[in-house]
XYZ file of C-alpha atoms in Angstrom:
652
model
C 0.000 0.000 0.000
C 1.165 3.528 -0.807
C 2.784 5.324 2.151
C 0.503 8.362 1.534
C -2.498 6.098 2.109
C -0.890 4.859 5.336
C -0.103 8.369 6.574
C -3.567 9.674 5.789
C -5.552 6.837 7.317
C -3.376 6.529 10.412
C -3.591 10.296 10.988
C -7.385 10.224 10.743
C -7.674 7.155 12.995
C -5.385 8.691 15.621
C -7.295 11.987 15.445
C -10.556 10.132 16.147
C -8.879 8.459 19.106
C -7.552 11.771 20.449
C -11.062 13.275 20.156
C -12.535 10.541 22.366
C -9.511 10.582 24.680
C -9.573 14.388 24.995
C -13.315 14.592 25.689
C -13.001 11.950 28.398
C -10.045 13.722 30.023
C -11.778 17.093 29.881
C -14.813 15.575 31.593
C -12.722 13.875 34.281
C -10.569 16.943 34.722
C -13.642 19.088 35.252
C -15.287 16.619 37.628
C -12.153 15.837 39.686
C -10.580 19.291 39.190
C -7.429 17.516 38.095
C -4.948 19.787 36.304
C -2.958 16.868 34.884
C -6.020 15.467 33.141
C -6.785 18.921 31.728
C -3.207 19.282 30.472
C -3.458 15.955 28.622
C -6.877 16.971 27.273
C -5.377 20.161 25.849
C -2.532 18.094 24.390
C -5.147 16.007 22.552
C -6.436 19.143 20.834
C -2.916 20.128 19.799
C -2.215 16.569 18.607
C -5.228 16.688 16.332
C -3.889 19.836 14.708
C -0.540 18.119 14.070
C -2.240 15.017 12.663
C -4.551 16.991 10.383
C -1.613 19.072 9.176
C 0.237 15.871 8.351
C -2.772 14.398 6.517
C -3.310 17.579 4.474
C 0.369 17.841 3.557
C 0.339 14.193 2.499
C -2.650 14.832 0.235
C -1.087 17.951 -1.314
C 2.093 15.936 -1.949
C 0.028 13.233 -3.652
C -1.817 15.808 -5.776
C 1.383 17.560 -6.864
C 2.994 14.254 -7.791
C -0.055 12.789 -9.582
C -0.156 9.793 -7.264
C -3.210 8.122 -8.780
C -2.963 5.229 -6.336
C -4.715 7.565 -3.851
C -8.460 7.632 -4.490
C -8.888 11.410 -4.208
C -6.043 12.084 -6.661
C -7.517 9.546 -9.082
C -10.802 11.433 -8.803
C -9.604 15.042 -9.295
C -6.007 14.874 -10.565
C -4.651 14.746 -14.090
C -1.226 14.936 -15.711
C -2.298 17.967 -17.788
C -3.475 20.071 -14.856
C -1.125 22.943 -13.932
C 0.589 22.396 -10.597
C -1.055 25.315 -8.805
C -4.470 24.006 -9.782
C -3.451 20.521 -8.650
C -2.572 21.979 -5.235
C -5.891 23.788 -4.807
C -7.710 20.679 -5.968
C -7.512 19.832 -2.280
C -10.810 21.674 -1.851
C -12.255 21.026 -5.306
C -14.290 17.974 -4.356
C -16.047 16.452 -1.378
C -13.434 14.307 0.362
C -10.631 16.831 -0.079
C -12.759 19.716 1.125
C -13.770 17.755 4.244
C -10.073 17.022 4.840
C -9.246 20.718 4.466
C -12.212 21.572 6.718
C -10.854 19.201 9.370
C -7.465 20.923 9.266
C -8.908 24.444 9.687
C -11.205 23.237 12.474
C -8.289 21.598 14.290
C -6.253 24.808 13.860
C -9.057 26.984 15.253
C -9.495 24.578 18.168
C -5.784 24.411 18.988
C -5.345 28.192 18.893
C -8.441 28.776 21.020
C -7.462 26.184 23.645
C -3.881 27.497 23.783
C -4.988 31.121 23.985
C -7.270 30.492 26.976
C -5.241 27.696 28.604
C -4.972 29.609 31.883
C -8.438 31.181 31.955
C -11.823 30.051 33.195
C -10.975 26.367 33.379
C -14.583 25.357 34.112
C -15.836 26.970 30.930
C -12.813 25.854 28.924
C -13.462 22.202 29.813
C -16.822 22.321 28.050
C -15.404 24.427 25.236
C -12.785 21.721 24.703
C -15.368 18.934 24.799
C -17.608 20.750 22.305
C -14.764 21.482 19.902
C -13.534 17.891 20.071
C -17.071 16.606 19.501
C -17.391 18.712 16.334
C -13.930 17.541 15.249
C -14.981 13.942 15.886
C -17.907 14.305 13.494
C -15.736 15.576 10.643
C -13.020 12.993 11.290
C -15.635 10.213 11.180
C -16.759 11.586 7.812
C -13.150 11.327 6.669
C -12.853 7.780 7.924
C -16.136 6.497 6.438
C -18.169 8.148 3.631
C -15.568 10.717 2.518
C -12.260 8.989 2.947
C -9.810 10.582 0.475
C -7.060 8.063 1.294
C -8.512 4.864 -0.157
C -5.951 2.806 -2.071
C -6.764 2.407 -5.771
C -5.931 -0.772 -7.648
C -5.170 -1.069 -10.475
C -3.611 2.385 -10.514
C -4.899 4.482 -13.440
C -2.404 6.151 -15.755
C -4.240 9.463 -15.646
C -7.246 11.130 -14.039
C -10.095 13.390 -15.190
C -8.784 16.525 -13.471
C -10.848 18.865 -11.308
C -14.194 20.259 -12.395
C -13.508 22.708 -15.278
C -15.553 25.400 -13.523
C -13.035 25.282 -10.705
C -9.995 25.754 -12.929
C -11.409 28.547 -15.036
C -10.456 31.417 -12.719
C -7.850 32.210 -10.063
C -10.560 33.232 -7.575
C -11.228 29.568 -6.869
C -7.821 29.477 -5.170
C -8.978 31.870 -2.427
C -12.785 31.791 -2.315
C -13.157 28.359 -0.598
C -10.435 28.993 2.040
C -12.062 32.318 2.933
C -15.449 30.614 3.131
C -14.124 27.848 5.368
C -12.368 30.336 7.642
C -15.702 32.076 8.073
C -17.876 28.997 8.413
C -15.608 27.100 10.769
C -14.750 30.165 12.829
C -18.308 30.307 14.151
C -17.665 26.953 15.868
C -15.773 28.859 18.575
C -18.676 31.113 19.702
C -20.934 28.048 19.560
C -18.580 26.076 21.817
C -18.442 28.958 24.300
C -22.232 29.317 24.213
C -22.666 25.621 25.072
C -20.067 25.947 27.835
C -21.726 29.110 29.172
C -25.087 27.355 29.410
C -23.665 24.289 31.155
C -21.566 26.304 33.602
C -24.219 29.002 33.999
C -21.881 31.806 33.017
C -24.324 34.398 34.269
C -21.909 37.398 34.112
C -21.483 36.645 30.414
C -17.715 36.223 30.350
C -18.103 34.055 27.247
C -19.119 37.171 25.327
C -15.871 38.919 26.183
C -13.884 35.771 25.323
C -15.519 35.113 21.961
C -16.319 38.549 20.531
C -13.058 38.675 18.594
C -13.486 35.125 17.317
C -16.949 35.980 16.049
C -15.660 39.151 14.393
C -12.734 37.266 12.844
C -15.030 34.613 11.350
C -17.552 37.234 10.247
C -14.825 39.217 8.417
C -13.729 36.164 6.464
C -17.273 35.107 5.658
C -18.110 38.631 4.463
C -15.206 38.621 2.030
C -15.926 35.019 0.990
C -19.468 35.921 -0.066
C -18.199 38.834 -2.147
C -15.482 36.641 -3.694
C -18.123 34.035 -4.522
C -20.149 36.689 -6.336
C -17.010 37.843 -8.143
C -16.209 34.273 -9.224
C -19.775 33.763 -10.457
C -19.522 37.020 -12.415
C -16.149 36.197 -13.941
C -16.751 32.536 -14.772
C -20.381 31.608 -15.350
C -20.965 34.025 -18.226
C -24.477 35.215 -17.349
C -23.288 38.685 -16.387
C -24.559 38.702 -12.815
C -22.989 38.174 -9.426
C -25.920 37.014 -7.304
C -28.852 34.851 -8.370
C -30.303 33.794 -5.007
C -28.931 30.381 -5.851
C -29.697 28.000 -2.937
C -26.026 27.486 -2.205
C -25.297 31.194 -2.361
C -28.121 31.542 0.148
C -26.545 28.823 2.253
C -23.479 31.004 2.805
C -25.573 34.152 3.237
C -27.791 32.814 6.038
C -24.995 32.230 8.589
C -23.597 35.640 7.634
C -26.925 37.279 8.512
C -27.174 35.421 11.821
C -23.491 36.097 12.529
C -23.960 39.798 11.822
C -26.831 39.888 14.298
C -24.595 38.127 16.839
C -21.698 40.560 16.360
C -24.058 43.490 16.955
C -25.992 42.038 19.898
C -22.767 41.103 21.703
C -22.176 44.838 22.042
C -25.492 45.256 23.857
C -24.638 42.545 26.379
C -21.194 44.041 26.954
C -22.463 47.587 27.366
C -25.895 47.129 28.952
C -25.961 43.558 30.286
C -28.957 42.837 28.071
C -29.900 40.051 25.610
C -27.876 37.204 27.242
C -30.278 34.456 26.114
C -30.656 36.035 22.694
C -26.883 35.916 22.220
C -26.791 32.249 23.189
C -29.529 31.551 20.637
C -27.703 33.481 17.920
C -24.417 31.659 18.560
C -26.188 28.287 18.244
C -28.244 29.414 15.237
C -25.203 30.701 13.355
C -23.339 27.431 13.876
C -26.362 25.388 12.795
C -26.671 27.490 9.647
C -23.017 26.822 8.792
C -23.787 23.107 9.063
C -26.904 23.556 6.937
C -24.849 25.398 4.328
C -22.316 22.594 4.248
C -25.086 20.008 4.013
C -26.727 21.814 1.092
C -23.406 22.216 -0.706
C -22.007 18.769 -0.159
C -24.960 16.406 0.075
C -26.077 16.738 -3.539
C -29.669 17.646 -2.609
C -29.466 20.738 -4.804
C -28.969 21.176 -8.511
C -26.574 24.059 -8.487
C -23.409 25.288 -10.105
C -21.942 24.901 -6.641
C -22.937 21.247 -6.202
C -19.622 19.912 -7.367
C -20.115 16.665 -5.566
C -22.776 14.180 -4.783
C -22.165 11.820 -1.945
C -23.518 9.896 0.972
C -22.660 12.465 3.636
C -26.214 13.865 3.729
C -27.583 11.424 6.349
C -24.501 11.976 8.534
C -25.046 15.731 8.453
C -28.756 15.375 9.202
C -28.037 13.192 12.235
C -25.308 15.556 13.466
C -27.491 18.647 13.021
C -30.325 16.896 14.872
C -28.008 16.093 17.774
C -26.685 19.663 17.894
C -30.187 21.139 17.659
C -31.638 18.826 20.317
C -28.742 19.394 22.705
C -28.764 23.155 22.238
C -32.539 23.443 22.633
C -32.468 21.292 25.757
C -29.761 23.436 27.306
C -31.571 26.634 26.355
C -34.866 25.441 27.817
C -33.132 24.165 30.939
C -30.803 27.061 31.601
C -32.365 30.107 29.966
C -34.510 31.036 33.007
C -31.324 31.313 35.074
C -29.870 33.885 32.695
C -31.990 36.635 34.104
C -31.523 39.909 32.389
C -29.798 42.397 34.724
C -30.121 45.203 32.194
C -33.403 46.832 31.270
C -34.757 49.250 28.720
C -35.041 52.700 30.280
C -36.409 54.474 27.233
C -37.927 53.245 24.012
C -35.804 55.690 21.998
C -32.365 54.460 23.000
C -29.461 52.735 21.316
C -30.176 49.376 22.946
C -33.675 49.364 21.458
C -32.291 50.242 18.027
C -29.820 47.367 18.353
C -32.747 45.095 19.153
C -34.600 46.257 16.020
C -31.406 45.788 14.060
C -31.206 42.191 15.297
C -34.813 41.501 14.436
C -34.228 42.796 10.923
C -31.217 40.546 10.388
C -33.048 37.514 11.729
C -36.128 38.347 9.613
C -33.873 38.652 6.570
C -32.357 35.273 7.433
C -35.807 33.695 7.785
C -36.919 35.059 4.395
C -33.840 33.574 2.735
C -34.252 30.305 4.648
C -37.883 29.995 3.557
C -37.086 30.699 -0.089
C -34.243 28.174 -0.019
C -35.825 25.309 1.874
C -39.427 25.482 0.660
C -38.685 24.013 -2.826
C -36.819 21.123 -1.179
C -39.752 20.429 1.137
C -42.233 20.503 -1.766
C -40.087 18.128 -3.775
C -39.692 15.773 -0.813
C -43.409 15.765 0.027
C -45.118 16.096 -3.357
C -42.404 15.074 -5.786
C -42.766 18.385 -7.648
C -39.803 20.523 -8.595
C -40.445 24.214 -8.043
C -38.127 27.181 -7.741
C -38.450 30.465 -5.916
C -36.876 33.191 -7.959
C -35.554 36.684 -7.725
C -38.949 38.496 -7.484
C -39.732 36.816 -4.150
C -36.346 37.616 -2.657
C -36.293 41.194 -3.947
C -39.796 42.037 -2.770
C -39.183 40.571 0.669
C -35.641 41.795 1.312
C -35.404 45.277 -0.233
C -37.633 46.867 2.455
C -35.560 45.149 5.141
C -32.319 46.493 3.664
C -33.853 49.983 3.545
C -34.740 49.816 7.233
C -31.244 48.531 8.045
C -29.726 51.541 6.281
C -31.979 53.899 8.220
C -31.027 52.251 11.521
C -27.349 52.397 10.571
C -27.608 56.165 10.309
C -29.757 57.019 13.319
C -28.086 54.413 15.522
C -24.826 56.373 15.390
C -26.446 59.521 16.746
C -28.520 57.731 19.385
C -26.996 57.308 22.864
C -27.445 54.446 25.291
C -30.295 54.583 27.826
C -32.188 57.642 26.541
C -32.215 60.083 23.661
C -33.224 63.703 24.021
C -35.316 64.725 21.028
C -33.637 68.119 20.741
C -30.133 66.638 20.741
C -31.138 63.993 18.216
C -32.615 66.532 15.789
C -29.499 68.677 16.126
C -27.240 65.683 15.354
C -29.391 64.520 12.439
C -30.031 67.806 10.668
C -26.676 68.210 8.901
C -26.415 64.591 7.688
C -30.010 64.841 6.469
C -29.299 68.072 4.593
C -26.079 66.733 3.088
C -27.882 63.569 1.969
C -30.021 65.783 -0.268
C -26.950 66.536 -2.409
C -26.512 62.969 -3.781
C -30.276 62.834 -4.163
C -30.198 65.991 -6.304
C -27.353 64.551 -8.390
C -29.465 61.449 -9.076
C -32.150 63.637 -10.643
C -29.615 65.775 -12.512
C -28.104 62.646 -14.100
C -31.523 61.169 -14.786
C -31.031 58.212 -12.427
C -34.489 58.231 -10.906
C -35.160 54.564 -10.388
C -36.958 54.386 -6.999
C -34.621 51.682 -5.678
C -31.508 53.694 -6.530
C -32.910 56.985 -5.214
C -34.033 55.379 -1.958
C -30.821 53.464 -1.303
C -28.543 56.379 -2.178
C -30.495 58.740 0.089
C -30.450 56.399 3.076
C -26.839 55.378 2.506
C -25.785 59.016 2.148
C -27.442 59.870 5.462
C -25.558 57.070 7.242
C -22.323 58.051 5.459
C -22.530 61.706 6.487
C -23.461 60.780 10.051
C -20.227 58.812 10.328
C -18.132 61.482 8.588
C -19.454 64.304 10.781
C -18.988 62.267 13.947
C -15.364 61.544 13.041
C -14.625 65.153 12.080
C -16.209 66.525 15.251
C -14.319 64.056 17.428
C -11.034 64.860 15.684
C -11.638 68.617 16.089
C -12.409 68.232 19.790
C -9.293 66.173 20.365
C -7.204 68.628 18.379
C -8.423 71.484 20.595
C -7.714 69.542 23.769
C -4.288 68.323 22.664
C -3.209 71.431 20.747
C -2.487 69.363 17.647
C -3.738 69.268 14.071
C -7.206 68.066 13.252
C -5.911 65.838 10.428
C -3.442 64.064 12.719
C -6.163 63.454 15.294
C -8.473 62.166 12.576
C -6.054 59.373 11.709
C -5.393 58.658 15.401
C -9.058 57.848 15.852
C -8.558 54.400 14.344
C -5.781 53.077 16.616
C -7.215 54.851 19.668
C -10.706 53.384 19.343
C -10.420 50.488 16.902
C -13.728 48.866 17.760
C -15.773 51.953 16.963
C -13.867 53.207 13.930
C -13.053 49.767 12.555
C -16.822 49.338 12.680
C -17.200 52.606 10.757
C -14.888 51.281 8.039
C -16.886 48.039 7.816
C -20.102 50.044 7.557
C -18.565 52.221 4.801
C -17.878 49.010 2.869
C -21.434 47.787 3.423
C -22.802 51.107 2.119
C -20.628 50.774 -0.989
C -21.953 47.283 -1.674
C -25.622 48.166 -1.127
C -25.501 51.245 -3.372
C -23.493 49.436 -6.054
C -25.947 46.519 -6.053
C -28.898 48.929 -6.347
C -27.310 50.804 -9.268
C -25.995 47.763 -11.130
C -29.273 45.854 -10.833
C -31.342 48.855 -11.971
C -29.374 50.176 -14.934
C -27.807 47.160 -16.640
C -28.165 47.024 -20.438
C -28.314 43.639 -22.105
C -28.055 42.681 -25.811
C -27.747 39.506 -27.858
C -25.605 40.382 -30.874
C -24.938 38.359 -34.025
C -21.939 39.634 -35.975
C -20.330 38.572 -39.229
C -16.628 39.229 -39.698
C -16.044 42.994 -39.961
C -19.539 43.935 -38.767
C -20.165 46.247 -35.818
C -22.894 46.681 -33.216
C -23.298 49.044 -30.302
C -24.303 48.895 -26.678
C -24.375 52.116 -24.685
C -21.513 54.287 -25.891
C -19.486 51.270 -26.983
C -19.091 50.010 -30.541
C -18.129 46.337 -30.965
C -16.500 45.093 -34.180
C -15.907 41.400 -34.859
C -12.408 40.943 -36.280
C -11.727 37.212 -36.237
C -12.062 34.004 -34.279
C -9.196 31.615 -33.636
C -8.245 28.574 -31.586
C -5.301 27.894 -29.240
C -4.219 24.505 -27.947
C -2.946 24.620 -24.355
C -1.766 21.694 -22.196
C -5.053 21.477 -20.294
C -7.692 22.688 -22.782
C -8.475 23.944 -26.261
C -9.476 27.620 -26.299
C -11.600 29.308 -28.973
C -11.315 33.101 -28.789
C -13.210 35.845 -30.574
C -11.292 39.055 -31.231
C -13.748 41.909 -30.680
C -12.504 45.461 -31.235
C -13.999 47.992 -28.814
C -14.343 51.724 -29.388
C -16.141 54.395 -27.403
C -17.059 57.786 -28.858
C -14.562 57.231 -31.655
C -11.715 56.306 -29.319
C -10.145 52.871 -29.610
C -10.124 50.856 -26.366
C -8.369 47.783 -27.743
C -9.773 44.281 -28.078
C -11.724 41.962 -25.813
C -11.420 38.189 -26.225
C -14.486 36.292 -24.991
C -13.729 32.601 -25.307
C -15.004 29.047 -25.013
C -12.785 26.448 -23.352
C -12.927 22.777 -24.329
C -11.747 20.227 -21.761
C -11.042 16.580 -22.547
C -13.806 14.263 -21.433
C -16.418 17.021 -21.451
C -18.849 17.504 -24.348
C -19.942 21.056 -23.612
C -17.456 23.966 -23.605
C -16.982 26.206 -20.589
C -17.415 29.867 -21.430
C -14.977 32.454 -20.230
C -16.372 36.004 -20.550
C -14.203 39.027 -21.306
C -14.725 42.062 -19.103
C -13.578 45.648 -19.487
C -13.961 47.084 -16.022
C -13.748 50.729 -14.951
C -14.838 52.627 -11.870
C -18.000 53.644 -13.724
C -19.166 50.523 -15.559
C -18.281 47.082 -16.879
C -18.514 45.994 -20.503
C -19.097 42.234 -20.344
C -18.940 39.961 -23.407
C -19.788 36.271 -23.528
C -19.198 34.133 -26.631
C -22.420 32.144 -27.006
C -21.770 30.438 -30.340
C -19.744 30.667 -33.550
C -19.613 29.292 -37.078
C -16.882 26.710 -37.520
C -15.556 28.580 -40.535
C -15.139 31.680 -38.367
C -17.543 33.801 -40.366
C -20.084 34.604 -37.653
C -20.360 34.804 -33.853
C -23.143 35.349 -31.350
C -22.287 37.521 -28.370
C -24.090 38.300 -25.164
C -23.120 41.904 -24.390
C -23.950 43.424 -21.009
C -23.198 46.937 -19.808
C -23.443 47.145 -16.022
C -22.592 50.227 -13.941
C -20.801 50.278 -10.576
C -19.942 46.561 -10.390
C -16.336 47.115 -9.350
C -17.535 48.906 -6.180
C -19.082 45.680 -4.955
C -15.654 44.000 -4.913
C -14.013 47.077 -3.380
C -16.788 47.264 -0.780
C -16.131 43.654 0.206
C -12.454 44.414 0.766
C -13.370 47.489 2.847
C -15.817 45.465 4.989
C -13.186 42.857 5.711
C -10.565 45.534 6.396
C -12.895 47.187 8.899
C -13.438 43.893 10.681
C -9.709 43.236 10.927
C -8.991 46.807 12.033
C -11.277 46.251 14.988
C -9.320 43.088 15.779
C -5.765 44.100 15.066
C -5.402 47.620 16.354
C -5.700 46.773 20.026
C -8.005 48.021 22.697
C -9.574 51.418 23.085
C -7.334 54.025 24.681
C -8.814 56.112 27.432
C -9.127 59.795 26.638
């Protein structure tokens, strides 16, 4: 048997053993208050990280060396695949992605246990048990239905290579790792929530211990969702970035619940309110990450994301049932003990706005959940295949997003406990007046679509509220410290990273919301048939078909159309929309060509062509503001990391 097969299977078997061993030692250590048992329990968590690292390195080695005697390599490897794509094939299919998942989970667990090794041992015992239990589930998947280290005999000479959709764009090298970092990161708040309920952590120390973990996971998941939209836009050829695809929704639902959690944690820290609500959100977010993984990996959905079909579905259903039953039992048993020491003193206060904010996020999550799950339920019960499309999601979610934008603005000028009407009006008047300027520009430029006008007005209000708050704070500090206002402006971020990192994240969210509203309202779409030398126009662009030609590369045959682009008489060069032909696949994979600017994207997809090269059919789409969605995603993630990396708030 191949030594890679030995290394992989022995690592997985030992990791399963260390999970059981560690859980037992944590339990005994907690019951007997034995430090030695706890030390060995922590060592089990670290050992699992070492073993999973070894198993992942062994698989990458096998992929890079085309070792087709290993089942996973025989499934996704090929001699023609470029080496960097072979390496990232680790997460291109079910068994490899579960293996990669196990490594990230073991890394999260090891870092968390090491970081808090000398704190709150009672809570940490149950945190350790919960993390090891989740690890045990994924390691059992690796040992049984998704074992990537099965020996293959006879050994094939070559393999099919990874799914062509996964090797058509470099974004696939970073989108899944970002998604896993986000998904798996929410295991930590879940573990602390379970531990807090068992140990009756009534002061809510678990909130202080997990806030950064939740923010870290949320930052990655935010960027992963944007990267997923970018990949869809750049690869699938339909010109959009979000289609309310069930698996897109599966990543969006835990983000919505996680966003509610990140916000409501602040209320418990500041006002000692919502302790049970935070426990529920931590459990809900984790369950939604499991649901997302189940939808993606079980094969129950027909989706561009369903790269694999397997037998892991029943395992996930059983595991989710166990997690749900355990969590609900603990909540019902312990929730009455988590009496709320904080109380609402005035209906118009920041804590109440946070509560509304949470209800909006959870409502949004429920709308998406209903639209995603309902077709599956109908198919399971009645055998009918139905789909819930964009009109449902848009009609249900656009009002919610509008209310979120409004709360984002007024929440920043609303104090804790009570708001004086006079002070609120004074704080709101300038942002409200300034928000009229972008509104006026919309009408001047003829952009009067109600969605765009509404979103820009609300987003502008929130934007100017944040800008004025920062400028006023910087001016006050400059007066007190006898320094320049500009210098104090930039010192705001390191001096109060939580608040101003949050501002940066909210700036990014505003960018995304406005860009989505504009791009979805003003896109132009044309099907164009061109003979050689003919031209057609879309917007201010003129497209001229020059020629079509083929190129043979080691991994595929590419057919490219040379389309000359001019705008207002000025040459902008050529775009080359293409179709890629992979061996063993009948249908080509399209690869659109995009000319992207800060204003708009010109997007060309080659739909068909005459074999003699005389005629092509193009799908041309002109979409404004798309690039700001990607930039907004980067800004959101940057804001999240600023709040994590810049340290604690300095006292004035």
